[in-house]
Amino acid sequence: LASTRLIAADIKAMVAFYEMVTGLKAEWLAPVFAEIVTPGATLAIGAAETVALWEAGSAEPAANRTACLEFQVDDVDAEYARLKDAVALVHGPKTMPWGNRTFQFRDPEGTAVSLYMPATDAARQRFSGR
């Protein structure tokens, strides 16, 4: 997977939000399209009017309830302390049955976002080759 694209009703607010979460600066490729390039993949954010460039009505801002964007971090607890008062939390830090420590929140248009780190030996081994 190289890139995930979000369609935003308020592209400026969404880009600013993800710049805050990732600590990375977005590259604006057009007034209606920006990318945040992370070490693992690119997060692209397009304004609602870009949908018509594909097919009108084929995507809709603020309508996602199935996907969760996940960012691997070095220290989940430090990131939680940094962001807990700045984001709409879904849950605080906890270790999942598959070994990742994570917390989850929502972006300004409702998409679920998780920051995680491998916390168990098995999880760390799973991610060591990536």
PDB file of N, CA, C and O in Angstrom, residues 76-77 80 90-104 115-117 119:
ATOM      1  N   VAL A  76       3.765   5.207  22.397  1.00  0.00           N
ATOM      2  CA  VAL A  76       2.336   5.509  22.409  1.00  0.00           C
ATOM      3  C   VAL A  76       1.955   6.391  23.592  1.00  0.00           C
ATOM      4  O   VAL A  76       1.165   7.323  23.451  1.00  0.00           O
ATOM      5  N   ASP A  77       2.509   6.107  24.748  1.00  0.00           N
ATOM      6  CA  ASP A  77       2.124   6.877  25.931  1.00  0.00           C
ATOM      7  C   ASP A  77       2.561   8.342  25.824  1.00  0.00           C
ATOM      8  O   ASP A  77       1.821   9.237  26.233  1.00  0.00           O
ATOM      9  N   TYR A  80       0.163   9.920  23.381  1.00  0.00           N
ATOM     10  CA  TYR A  80      -1.123  10.136  24.043  1.00  0.00           C
ATOM     11  C   TYR A  80      -1.066  11.392  24.912  1.00  0.00           C
ATOM     12  O   TYR A  80      -1.973  12.236  24.851  1.00  0.00           O
ATOM     13  N   VAL A  90     -11.362   8.265  21.215  1.00  0.00           N
ATOM     14  CA  VAL A  90     -12.254   7.111  21.217  1.00  0.00           C
ATOM     15  C   VAL A  90     -11.907   6.262  22.434  1.00  0.00           C
ATOM     16  O   VAL A  90     -12.774   5.846  23.187  1.00  0.00           O
ATOM     17  N   HIS A  91     -10.602   5.999  22.621  1.00  0.00           N
ATOM     18  CA  HIS A  91     -10.141   5.289  23.819  1.00  0.00           C
ATOM     19  C   HIS A  91      -8.701   5.660  24.103  1.00  0.00           C
ATOM     20  O   HIS A  91      -7.946   6.032  23.217  1.00  0.00           O
ATOM     21  N   GLY A  92      -8.334   5.542  25.372  1.00  0.00           N
ATOM     22  CA  GLY A  92      -6.965   5.805  25.795  1.00  0.00           C
ATOM     23  C   GLY A  92      -6.074   4.606  25.527  1.00  0.00           C
ATOM     24  O   GLY A  92      -6.514   3.589  24.983  1.00  0.00           O
ATOM     25  N   PRO A  93      -4.800   4.709  25.919  1.00  0.00           N
ATOM     26  CA  PRO A  93      -3.846   3.644  25.645  1.00  0.00           C
ATOM     27  C   PRO A  93      -4.248   2.300  26.259  1.00  0.00           C
ATOM     28  O   PRO A  93      -4.668   2.238  27.410  1.00  0.00           O
ATOM     29  N   LYS A  94      -4.140   1.268  25.444  1.00  0.00           N
ATOM     30  CA  LYS A  94      -4.347  -0.105  25.906  1.00  0.00           C
ATOM     31  C   LYS A  94      -3.607  -1.050  24.977  1.00  0.00           C
ATOM     32  O   LYS A  94      -3.322  -0.709  23.829  1.00  0.00           O
ATOM     33  N   THR A  95      -3.301  -2.223  25.502  1.00  0.00           N
ATOM     34  CA  THR A  95      -2.615  -3.245  24.702  1.00  0.00           C
ATOM     35  C   THR A  95      -3.658  -4.201  24.143  1.00  0.00           C
ATOM     36  O   THR A  95      -4.477  -4.753  24.878  1.00  0.00           O
ATOM     37  N   MET A  96      -3.611  -4.368  22.829  1.00  0.00           N
ATOM     38  CA  MET A  96      -4.583  -5.201  22.122  1.00  0.00           C
ATOM     39  C   MET A  96      -4.150  -6.666  22.160  1.00  0.00           C
ATOM     40  O   MET A  96      -2.964  -6.967  22.362  1.00  0.00           O
ATOM     41  N   PRO A  97      -5.065  -7.610  21.923  1.00  0.00           N
ATOM     42  CA  PRO A  97      -4.728  -9.035  21.979  1.00  0.00           C
ATOM     43  C   PRO A  97      -3.619  -9.454  21.006  1.00  0.00           C
ATOM     44  O   PRO A  97      -2.940 -10.454  21.227  1.00  0.00           O
ATOM     45  N   TRP A  98      -3.393  -8.691  19.923  1.00  0.00           N
ATOM     46  CA  TRP A  98      -2.350  -9.042  18.956  1.00  0.00           C
ATOM     47  C   TRP A  98      -1.012  -8.398  19.291  1.00  0.00           C
ATOM     48  O   TRP A  98      -0.064  -8.485  18.536  1.00  0.00           O
ATOM     49  N   GLY A  99      -0.932  -7.712  20.451  1.00  0.00           N
ATOM     50  CA  GLY A  99       0.356  -7.241  20.944  1.00  0.00           C
ATOM     51  C   GLY A  99       0.701  -5.787  20.705  1.00  0.00           C
ATOM     52  O   GLY A  99       1.774  -5.342  21.106  1.00  0.00           O
ATOM     53  N   ASN A 100      -0.170  -5.039  20.059  1.00  0.00           N
ATOM     54  CA  ASN A 100       0.104  -3.612  19.843  1.00  0.00           C
ATOM     55  C   ASN A 100      -0.502  -2.786  20.975  1.00  0.00           C
ATOM     56  O   ASN A 100      -1.630  -3.038  21.405  1.00  0.00           O
ATOM     57  N   ARG A 101       0.241  -1.797  21.446  1.00  0.00           N
ATOM     58  CA  ARG A 101      -0.292  -0.807  22.387  1.00  0.00           C
ATOM     59  C   ARG A 101      -0.767   0.358  21.540  1.00  0.00           C
ATOM     60  O   ARG A 101      -0.046   0.846  20.659  1.00  0.00           O
ATOM     61  N   THR A 102      -1.986   0.824  21.792  1.00  0.00           N
ATOM     62  CA  THR A 102      -2.611   1.786  20.903  1.00  0.00           C
ATOM     63  C   THR A 102      -3.545   2.722  21.648  1.00  0.00           C
ATOM     64  O   THR A 102      -3.987   2.421  22.750  1.00  0.00           O
ATOM     65  N   PHE A 103      -3.826   3.854  21.055  1.00  0.00           N
ATOM     66  CA  PHE A 103      -4.978   4.671  21.441  1.00  0.00           C
ATOM     67  C   PHE A 103      -5.609   5.179  20.157  1.00  0.00           C
ATOM     68  O   PHE A 103      -4.985   5.212  19.108  1.00  0.00           O
ATOM     69  N   GLN A 104      -6.887   5.512  20.269  1.00  0.00           N
ATOM     70  CA  GLN A 104      -7.638   5.867  19.065  1.00  0.00           C
ATOM     71  C   GLN A 104      -8.404   7.171  19.284  1.00  0.00           C
ATOM     72  O   GLN A 104      -8.875   7.468  20.383  1.00  0.00           O
ATOM     73  N   LEU A 115      -2.808   5.562  16.867  1.00  0.00           N
ATOM     74  CA  LEU A 115      -1.355   5.550  16.971  1.00  0.00           C
ATOM     75  C   LEU A 115      -1.022   4.297  17.758  1.00  0.00           C
ATOM     76  O   LEU A 115      -1.687   3.993  18.755  1.00  0.00           O
ATOM     77  N   TYR A 116      -0.037   3.546  17.300  1.00  0.00           N
ATOM     78  CA  TYR A 116       0.283   2.279  17.952  1.00  0.00           C
ATOM     79  C   TYR A 116       1.774   2.030  17.952  1.00  0.00           C
ATOM     80  O   TYR A 116       2.533   2.639  17.199  1.00  0.00           O
ATOM     81  N   MET A 117       2.178   1.099  18.813  1.00  0.00           N
ATOM     82  CA  MET A 117       3.544   0.597  18.823  1.00  0.00           C
ATOM     83  C   MET A 117       3.482  -0.880  19.173  1.00  0.00           C
ATOM     84  O   MET A 117       2.607  -1.302  19.933  1.00  0.00           O
ATOM     85  N   ALA A 119       4.112  -3.851  21.328  1.00  0.00           N
ATOM     86  CA  ALA A 119       4.397  -3.831  22.762  1.00  0.00           C
ATOM     87  C   ALA A 119       4.857  -5.174  23.313  1.00  0.00           C
ATOM     88  O   ALA A 119       5.509  -5.217  24.348  1.00  0.00           O
TER      89      ALA A 119
END
